[in-house]
CSV table of C-alpha atoms in Angstrom, one decimal:
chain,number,residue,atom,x,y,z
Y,174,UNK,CA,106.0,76.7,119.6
Y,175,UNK,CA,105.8,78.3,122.8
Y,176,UNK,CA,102.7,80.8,123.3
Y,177,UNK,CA,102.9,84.1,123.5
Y,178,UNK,CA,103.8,85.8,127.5
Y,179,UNK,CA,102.4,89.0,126.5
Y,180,UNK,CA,99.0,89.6,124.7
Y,181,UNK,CA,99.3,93.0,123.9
Y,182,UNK,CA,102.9,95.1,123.7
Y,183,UNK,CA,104.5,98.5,122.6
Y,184,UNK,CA,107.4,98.0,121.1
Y,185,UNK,CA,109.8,100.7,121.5
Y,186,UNK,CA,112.1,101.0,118.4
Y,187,UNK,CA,115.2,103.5,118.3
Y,188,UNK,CA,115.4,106.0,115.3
Y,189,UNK,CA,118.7,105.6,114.9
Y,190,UNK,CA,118.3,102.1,114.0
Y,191,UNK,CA,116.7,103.0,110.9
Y,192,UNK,CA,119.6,104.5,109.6
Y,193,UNK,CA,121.6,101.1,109.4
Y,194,UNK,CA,125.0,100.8,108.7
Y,195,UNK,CA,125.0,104.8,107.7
Y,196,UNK,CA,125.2,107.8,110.6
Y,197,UNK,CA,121.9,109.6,108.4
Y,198,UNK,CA,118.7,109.0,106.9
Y,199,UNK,CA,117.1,105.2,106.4
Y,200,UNK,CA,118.8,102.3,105.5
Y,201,UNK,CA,115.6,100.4,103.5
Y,202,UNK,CA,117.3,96.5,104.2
Y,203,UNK,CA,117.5,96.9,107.7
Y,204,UNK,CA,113.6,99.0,107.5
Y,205,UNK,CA,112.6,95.6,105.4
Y,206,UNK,CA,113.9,92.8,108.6
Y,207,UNK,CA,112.4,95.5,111.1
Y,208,UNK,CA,108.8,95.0,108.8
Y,209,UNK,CA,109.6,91.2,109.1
Y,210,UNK,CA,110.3,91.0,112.7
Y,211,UNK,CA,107.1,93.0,113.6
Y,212,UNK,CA,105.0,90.5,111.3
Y,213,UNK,CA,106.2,87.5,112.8
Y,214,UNK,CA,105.3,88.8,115.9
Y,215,UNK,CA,101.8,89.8,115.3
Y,216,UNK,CA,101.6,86.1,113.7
Y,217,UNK,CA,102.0,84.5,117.3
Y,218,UNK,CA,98.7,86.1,118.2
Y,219,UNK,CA,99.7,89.7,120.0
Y,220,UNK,CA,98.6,92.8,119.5
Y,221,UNK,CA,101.9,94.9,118.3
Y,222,UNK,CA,102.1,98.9,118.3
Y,223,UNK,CA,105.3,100.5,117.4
Y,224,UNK,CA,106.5,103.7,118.5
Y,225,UNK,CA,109.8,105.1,116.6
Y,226,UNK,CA,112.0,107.5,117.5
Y,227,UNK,CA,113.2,110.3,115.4
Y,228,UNK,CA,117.4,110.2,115.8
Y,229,UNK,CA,118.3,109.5,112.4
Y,230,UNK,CA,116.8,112.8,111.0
Y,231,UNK,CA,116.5,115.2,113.4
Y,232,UNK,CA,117.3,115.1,117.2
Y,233,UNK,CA,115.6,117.7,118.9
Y,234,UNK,CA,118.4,118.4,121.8
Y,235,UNK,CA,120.8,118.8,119.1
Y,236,UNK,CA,118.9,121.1,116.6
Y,237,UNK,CA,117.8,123.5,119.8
Y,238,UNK,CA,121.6,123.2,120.8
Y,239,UNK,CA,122.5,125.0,117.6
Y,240,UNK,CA,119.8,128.1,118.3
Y,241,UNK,CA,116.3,126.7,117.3
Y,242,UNK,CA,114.5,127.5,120.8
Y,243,UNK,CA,113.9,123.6,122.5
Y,244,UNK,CA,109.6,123.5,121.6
Y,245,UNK,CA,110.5,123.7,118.1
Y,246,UNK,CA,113.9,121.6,117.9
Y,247,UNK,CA,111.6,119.0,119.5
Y,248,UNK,CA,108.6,119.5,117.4
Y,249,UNK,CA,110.6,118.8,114.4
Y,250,UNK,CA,112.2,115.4,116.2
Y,251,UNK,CA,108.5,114.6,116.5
Y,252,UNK,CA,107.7,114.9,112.6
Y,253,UNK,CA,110.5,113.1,111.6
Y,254,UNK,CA,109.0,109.8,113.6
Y,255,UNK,CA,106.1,110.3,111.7
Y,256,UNK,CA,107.9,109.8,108.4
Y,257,UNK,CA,109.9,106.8,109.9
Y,258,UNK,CA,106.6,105.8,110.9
Y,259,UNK,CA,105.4,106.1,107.4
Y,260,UNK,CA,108.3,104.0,105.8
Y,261,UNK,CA,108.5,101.1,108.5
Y,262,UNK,CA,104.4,100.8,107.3
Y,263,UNK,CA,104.8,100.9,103.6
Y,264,UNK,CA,107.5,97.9,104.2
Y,265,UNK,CA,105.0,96.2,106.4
Y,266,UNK,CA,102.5,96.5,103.5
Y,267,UNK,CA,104.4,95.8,101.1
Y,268,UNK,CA,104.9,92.3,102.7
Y,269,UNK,CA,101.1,92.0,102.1
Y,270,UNK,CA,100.3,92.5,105.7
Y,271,UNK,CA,97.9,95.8,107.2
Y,272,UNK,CA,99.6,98.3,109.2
Y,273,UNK,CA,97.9,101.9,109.8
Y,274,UNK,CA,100.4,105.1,111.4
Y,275,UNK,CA,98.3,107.1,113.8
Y,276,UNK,CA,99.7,110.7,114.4
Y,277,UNK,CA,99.5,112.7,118.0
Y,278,UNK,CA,99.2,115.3,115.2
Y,279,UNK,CA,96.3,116.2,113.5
Y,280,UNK,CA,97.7,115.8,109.5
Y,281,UNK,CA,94.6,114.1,107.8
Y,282,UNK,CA,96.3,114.7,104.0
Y,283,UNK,CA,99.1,111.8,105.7
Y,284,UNK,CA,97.9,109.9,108.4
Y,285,UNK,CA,94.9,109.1,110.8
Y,286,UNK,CA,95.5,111.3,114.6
Y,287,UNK,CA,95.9,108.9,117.5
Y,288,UNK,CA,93.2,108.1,119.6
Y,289,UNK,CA,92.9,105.3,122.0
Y,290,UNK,CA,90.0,104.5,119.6
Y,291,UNK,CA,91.5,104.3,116.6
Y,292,UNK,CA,94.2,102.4,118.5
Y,293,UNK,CA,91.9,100.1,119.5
Y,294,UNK,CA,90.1,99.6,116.5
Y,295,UNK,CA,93.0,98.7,114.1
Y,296,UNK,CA,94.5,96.8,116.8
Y,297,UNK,CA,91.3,94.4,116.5
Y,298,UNK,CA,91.5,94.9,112.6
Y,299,UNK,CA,94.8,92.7,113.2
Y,300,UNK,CA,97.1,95.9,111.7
Y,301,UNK,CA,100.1,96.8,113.2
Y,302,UNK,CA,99.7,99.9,114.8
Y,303,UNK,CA,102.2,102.6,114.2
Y,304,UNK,CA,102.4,105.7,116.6
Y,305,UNK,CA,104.1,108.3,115.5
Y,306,UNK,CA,104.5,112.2,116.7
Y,307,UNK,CA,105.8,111.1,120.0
Y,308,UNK,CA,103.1,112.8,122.4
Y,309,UNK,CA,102.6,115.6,120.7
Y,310,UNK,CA,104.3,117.4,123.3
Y,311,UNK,CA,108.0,118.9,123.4
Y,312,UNK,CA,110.3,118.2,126.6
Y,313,UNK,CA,109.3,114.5,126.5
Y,314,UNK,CA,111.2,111.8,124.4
Y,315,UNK,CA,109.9,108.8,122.9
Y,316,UNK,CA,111.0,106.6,125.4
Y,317,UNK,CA,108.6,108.2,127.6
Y,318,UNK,CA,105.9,107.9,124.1
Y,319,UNK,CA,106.2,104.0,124.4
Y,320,UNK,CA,105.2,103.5,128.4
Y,321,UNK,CA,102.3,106.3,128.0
Y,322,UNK,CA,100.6,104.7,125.1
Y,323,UNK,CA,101.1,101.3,126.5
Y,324,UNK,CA,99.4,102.5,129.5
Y,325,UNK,CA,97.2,104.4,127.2
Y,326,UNK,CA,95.8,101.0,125.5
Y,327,UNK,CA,96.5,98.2,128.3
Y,328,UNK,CA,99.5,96.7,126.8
Y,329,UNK,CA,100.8,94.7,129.1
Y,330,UNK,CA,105.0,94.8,128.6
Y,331,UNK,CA,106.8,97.3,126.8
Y,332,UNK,CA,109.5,96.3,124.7
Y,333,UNK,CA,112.5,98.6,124.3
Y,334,UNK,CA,114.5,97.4,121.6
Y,335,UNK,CA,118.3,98.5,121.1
Y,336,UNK,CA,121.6,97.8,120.3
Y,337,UNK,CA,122.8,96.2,123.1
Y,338,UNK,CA,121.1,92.6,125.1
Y,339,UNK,CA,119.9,94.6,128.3
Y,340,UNK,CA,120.8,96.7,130.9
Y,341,UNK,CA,124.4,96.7,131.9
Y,342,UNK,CA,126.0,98.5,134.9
Y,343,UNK,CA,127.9,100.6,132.1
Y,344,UNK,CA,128.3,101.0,128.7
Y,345,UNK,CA,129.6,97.1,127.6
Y,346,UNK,CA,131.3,98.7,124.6
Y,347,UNK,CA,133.3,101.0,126.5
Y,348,UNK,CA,133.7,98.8,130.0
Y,349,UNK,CA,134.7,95.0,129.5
Y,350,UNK,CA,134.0,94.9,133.1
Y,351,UNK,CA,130.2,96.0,133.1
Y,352,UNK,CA,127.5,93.9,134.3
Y,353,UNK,CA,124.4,92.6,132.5
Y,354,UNK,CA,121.3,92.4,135.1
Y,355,UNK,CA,118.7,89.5,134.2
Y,356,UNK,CA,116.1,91.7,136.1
Y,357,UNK,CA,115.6,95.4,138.0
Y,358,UNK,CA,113.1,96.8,139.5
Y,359,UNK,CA,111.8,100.4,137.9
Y,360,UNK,CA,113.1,102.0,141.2
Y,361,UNK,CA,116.6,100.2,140.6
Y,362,UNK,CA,116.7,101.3,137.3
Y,363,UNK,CA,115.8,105.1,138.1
Y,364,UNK,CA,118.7,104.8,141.3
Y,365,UNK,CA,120.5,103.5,139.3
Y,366,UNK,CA,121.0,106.0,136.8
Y,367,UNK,CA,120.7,103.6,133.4
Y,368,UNK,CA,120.9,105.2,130.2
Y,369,UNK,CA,119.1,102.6,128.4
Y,370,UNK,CA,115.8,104.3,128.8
Y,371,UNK,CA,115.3,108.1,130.6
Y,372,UNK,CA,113.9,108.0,134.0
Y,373,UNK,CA,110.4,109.6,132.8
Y,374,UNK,CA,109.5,106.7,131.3
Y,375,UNK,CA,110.9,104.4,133.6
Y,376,UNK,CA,109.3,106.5,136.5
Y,377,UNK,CA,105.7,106.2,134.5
Y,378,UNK,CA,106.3,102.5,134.1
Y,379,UNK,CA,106.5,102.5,137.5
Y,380,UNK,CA,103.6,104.4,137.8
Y,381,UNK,CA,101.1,102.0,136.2
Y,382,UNK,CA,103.0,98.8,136.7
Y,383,UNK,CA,104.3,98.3,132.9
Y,384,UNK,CA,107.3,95.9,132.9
Y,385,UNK,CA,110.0,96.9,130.6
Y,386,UNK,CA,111.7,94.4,128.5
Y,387,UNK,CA,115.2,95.6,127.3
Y,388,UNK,CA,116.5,93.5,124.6
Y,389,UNK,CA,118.8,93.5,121.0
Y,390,UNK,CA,117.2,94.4,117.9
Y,391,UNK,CA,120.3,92.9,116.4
Y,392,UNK,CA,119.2,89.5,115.6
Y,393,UNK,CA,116.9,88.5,113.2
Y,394,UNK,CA,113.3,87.2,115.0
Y,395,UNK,CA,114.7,88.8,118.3
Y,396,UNK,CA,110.9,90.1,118.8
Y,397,UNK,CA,109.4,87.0,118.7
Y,398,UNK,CA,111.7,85.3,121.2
Y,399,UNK,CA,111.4,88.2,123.4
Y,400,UNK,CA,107.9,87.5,123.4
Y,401,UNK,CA,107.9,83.9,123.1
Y,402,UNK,CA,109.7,83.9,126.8
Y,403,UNK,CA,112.8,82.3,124.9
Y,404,UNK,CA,114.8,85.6,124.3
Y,405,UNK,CA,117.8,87.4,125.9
Y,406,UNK,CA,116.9,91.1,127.6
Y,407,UNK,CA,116.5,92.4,131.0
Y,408,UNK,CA,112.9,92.7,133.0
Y,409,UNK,CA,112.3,95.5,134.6
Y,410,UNK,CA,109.4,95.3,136.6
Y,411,UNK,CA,108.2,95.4,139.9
């Protein structure tokens, strides 16, 4: 089996995607294969930290758009990754294998509050680390989450996974004609105006020299081909 490219990675995981084949809420099969996918990966000998999005509860654009003031629309996308946060690691557990959520807010009754320490620590533990509460801050997404604590902790790639096999010069659903890019540089991606990621987190990426591996969370043991070196996605680095 090949080793491992990267050592240490964040793995960025989209909200929505818990939610399965529903439009709400969590779908506990597909939370079960994310649990698998995340194991197997920590089995090849890297460090894995997770950091889940909030979309299939609460969406804090869309709660603010209906007359909550933005701070607190967002505040409440940022609790409802700490509860996705808390089911993806009771299916990781439940698989026999340690996982620990760490918080950007202080709630010691649920969880432990992040710290590059604690990070650190349970990293070395061999848990998989969960990050939830994006950065504690509203205004940023957790897209932007991912490449900050990567940078945070030295993780050397992060991996963004989603629904589609990279970035494509438009949406491939919608444009038959759109093009799939093997590799960008972060300052393609930002000209370039790709949704797959907002241009914070691509401009921080940039910024500290992360490479961002864009891949499909589709397939079963997609993590550890990405890792691996054997997997489909786009690079964007550089």
């Amino acid at each position: 089996m090949a080793e491992p490219v990267y050592r240490r990675v964040v793995i960025k995981l989209s909200g929505e995607y818990f939610a399965g084949p529903n439009s709400f809420g969590m779908d506990q099969p597909t939370i079960d294969r994310i649990a698998a996918d995340l194991i197997a990966a920590q089995q090849l000998g890297v460090e894995v930290a997770v950091v889940v999005g909030g979309g299939n509860m609460v969406r804090g654009v869309e709660v603010s758009s209906r007359g909550v003031s933005r701070p607190v629309g967002d505040t409440m996308g940022m609790l409802a990754t700490v509860m996705n946060c808390l089911a993806l690691e009771a299916a990781i557990e439940r698989k026999g294998h340690p996982a620990r959520t760490l918080s950007a807010f202080v709630m010691p009754e649920v969880c432990e509050l992040y710290t590059r320490s604690a990070a650190f620590k349970n990293l070395a533990e061999g848990r998989i680390v969960l990050l939830g509460g994006g950065t504690g801050n509203p205004f940023f997404t957790t897209d932007t989450t991912a490449v900050l604590r990567a940078a945070e902790i030295g993780a050397h790639a992060v991996l963004k996974a989603t629904n589609v096999d990279g970035v494509y010069s438009a949406d491939p659903k919608k444009d038959p004609s759109a093009r799939r890019f093997d590799r960008l540089t972060h300052s393609q991606a930002l000209e370039g105006g790709y949704k797959v990621m907002d241009a914070t987190a691509f401009a921080l990426a940039r910024e500290t020299s992360l490479p961002i591996i864009v891949f499909s969370i589709a397939e079963p043991g997609s993590v550890g081909a990405i890792l691996r070196g054997t997997g489909r996605g786009t690079v964007v680095a550089g």
